[in-house]
mmCIF file of C-alpha atoms in Angstrom:
data_model
loop_
_atom_site.group_PDB
_atom_site.id
_atom_site.type_symbol
_atom_site.label_atom_id
_atom_site.label_comp_id
_atom_site.label_asym_id
_atom_site.label_seq_id
_atom_site.Cartn_x
_atom_site.Cartn_y
_atom_site.Cartn_z
ATOM 1 C CA UNK A 1 172.389 -186.134 -47.087
ATOM 2 C CA UNK A 2 174.408 -183.060 -47.943
ATOM 3 C CA UNK A 3 177.535 -182.539 -46.117
ATOM 4 C CA UNK A 4 179.629 -179.390 -45.666
ATOM 5 C CA UNK A 5 183.400 -179.657 -45.551
ATOM 6 C CA UNK A 6 185.227 -176.958 -43.653
ATOM 7 C CA UNK A 7 188.938 -176.540 -44.239
ATOM 8 C CA UNK A 8 191.167 -174.427 -42.019
ATOM 9 C CA UNK A 9 193.679 -173.096 -44.494
ATOM 10 C CA UNK A 10 196.092 -170.357 -44.881
ATOM 11 C CA UNK A 11 196.545 -167.796 -47.730
ATOM 12 C CA UNK A 12 198.469 -170.217 -49.883
ATOM 13 C CA UNK A 13 195.700 -172.896 -49.297
ATOM 14 C CA UNK A 14 193.053 -170.404 -50.449
ATOM 15 C CA UNK A 15 195.083 -169.623 -53.639
ATOM 16 C CA UNK A 16 195.419 -173.470 -54.276
ATOM 17 C CA UNK A 17 191.650 -174.290 -53.785
ATOM 18 C CA UNK A 18 190.781 -171.207 -56.003
ATOM 19 C CA UNK A 19 192.575 -173.060 -58.948
ATOM 20 C CA UNK A 20 190.521 -176.106 -58.631
ATOM 21 C CA UNK A 21 186.951 -176.823 -59.995
ATOM 22 C CA UNK A 22 185.566 -177.129 -56.480
ATOM 23 C CA UNK A 23 182.518 -174.876 -55.731
ATOM 24 C CA UNK A 24 184.232 -173.409 -52.618
ATOM 25 C CA UNK A 25 183.223 -170.409 -50.636
ATOM 26 C CA UNK A 26 185.841 -168.643 -48.690
ATOM 27 C CA UNK A 27 185.705 -167.052 -45.167
ATOM 28 C CA UNK A 28 188.245 -165.158 -43.317
ATOM 29 C CA UNK A 29 188.067 -164.727 -39.488
ATOM 30 C CA UNK A 30 190.152 -161.647 -38.707
ATOM 31 C CA UNK A 31 191.346 -160.360 -35.443
ATOM 32 C CA UNK A 32 190.069 -156.748 -34.507
ATOM 33 C CA UNK A 33 193.792 -155.554 -35.158
ATOM 34 C CA UNK A 34 197.169 -156.850 -35.295
ATOM 35 C CA UNK A 35 197.747 -155.179 -31.942
ATOM 36 C CA UNK A 36 194.762 -157.115 -30.415
ATOM 37 C CA UNK A 37 196.161 -160.374 -31.916
ATOM 38 C CA UNK A 38 199.574 -159.613 -30.375
ATOM 39 C CA UNK A 39 197.924 -159.059 -27.001
ATOM 40 C CA UNK A 40 195.943 -162.385 -27.329
ATOM 41 C CA UNK A 41 199.063 -164.400 -28.221
ATOM 42 C CA UNK A 42 201.232 -162.708 -25.585
ATOM 43 C CA UNK A 43 198.577 -163.279 -22.906
ATOM 44 C CA UNK A 44 198.611 -167.069 -23.571
ATOM 45 C CA UNK A 45 202.202 -167.236 -22.622
ATOM 46 C CA UNK A 46 203.059 -169.931 -25.314
ATOM 47 C CA UNK A 47 204.974 -167.870 -27.768
ATOM 48 C CA UNK A 48 208.621 -167.073 -27.851
ATOM 49 C CA UNK A 49 209.577 -163.624 -29.104
ATOM 50 C CA UNK A 50 210.630 -165.175 -32.369
ATOM 51 C CA UNK A 51 207.523 -167.263 -32.763
ATOM 52 C CA UNK A 52 205.266 -164.299 -31.919
ATOM 53 C CA UNK A 53 206.872 -162.161 -34.496
ATOM 54 C CA UNK A 54 206.539 -164.895 -37.170
ATOM 55 C CA UNK A 55 202.879 -165.277 -36.344
ATOM 56 C CA UNK A 56 202.312 -161.517 -36.492
ATOM 57 C CA UNK A 57 204.082 -161.172 -39.694
ATOM 58 C CA UNK A 58 201.994 -164.075 -41.084
ATOM 59 C CA UNK A 59 198.782 -162.556 -39.838
ATOM 60 C CA UNK A 60 199.742 -159.198 -41.399
ATOM 61 C CA UNK A 61 200.171 -160.853 -44.767
ATOM 62 C CA UNK A 62 196.877 -162.663 -44.387
ATOM 63 C CA UNK A 63 195.019 -159.575 -43.464
ATOM 64 C CA UNK A 64 196.398 -157.727 -46.443
ATOM 65 C CA UNK A 65 195.375 -160.598 -48.674
ATOM 66 C CA UNK A 66 191.940 -160.528 -47.235
ATOM 67 C CA UNK A 67 191.628 -156.941 -48.169
ATOM 68 C CA UNK A 68 192.001 -157.936 -51.857
ATOM 69 C CA UNK A 69 188.455 -159.500 -51.827
ATOM 70 C CA UNK A 70 189.861 -163.016 -52.146
ATOM 71 C CA UNK A 71 187.240 -164.143 -49.574
ATOM 72 C CA UNK A 72 183.334 -164.328 -49.838
ATOM 73 C CA UNK A 73 183.097 -162.942 -46.387
ATOM 74 C CA UNK A 74 185.295 -161.520 -43.517
ATOM 75 C CA UNK A 75 184.214 -161.873 -40.022
ATOM 76 C CA UNK A 76 186.025 -159.708 -37.346
ATOM 77 C CA UNK A 77 186.435 -161.766 -34.225
ATOM 78 C CA UNK A 78 185.868 -158.862 -31.775
ATOM 79 C CA UNK A 79 182.648 -160.334 -30.077
ATOM 80 C CA UNK A 80 182.410 -164.062 -29.784
ATOM 81 C CA UNK A 81 178.631 -164.421 -29.883
ATOM 82 C CA UNK A 82 178.389 -162.012 -32.978
ATOM 83 C CA UNK A 83 181.227 -163.814 -34.687
ATOM 84 C CA UNK A 84 179.738 -167.267 -34.131
ATOM 85 C CA UNK A 85 176.354 -166.019 -35.287
ATOM 86 C CA UNK A 86 177.957 -164.634 -38.571
ATOM 87 C CA UNK A 87 179.809 -167.952 -38.899
ATOM 88 C CA UNK A 88 176.677 -170.041 -38.770
ATOM 89 C CA UNK A 89 174.785 -167.728 -41.106
ATOM 90 C CA UNK A 90 177.709 -168.112 -43.629
ATOM 91 C CA UNK A 91 177.791 -171.815 -43.463
ATOM 92 C CA UNK A 92 174.108 -172.473 -43.746
ATOM 93 C CA UNK A 93 173.214 -169.611 -46.100
ATOM 94 C CA UNK A 94 174.182 -171.716 -49.160
ATOM 95 C CA UNK A 95 171.443 -174.072 -48.458
ATOM 96 C CA UNK A 96 168.920 -171.152 -48.702
ATOM 97 C CA UNK A 97 169.987 -170.325 -52.336
#
């Protein structure tokens, strides 16, 4: 039985995995914008001003890295059903090759 391993890694993790001989594929799930991400995080009420800024700075760096073409696919999480459908397609498309 073939299994798929899914890793939730940041930009440094992607860079590290790319240096290995694993036959990995890379997917980036992006917020519609940094402003939308800020609204989502603020709405949760779980962030301090400092932790919010740290997360936004990290997200900005991740979005810039995604623009370099480092990932095989980028999914914008602006519509849950659409994003989920695209995620499933990405996961299972390798088996069709």
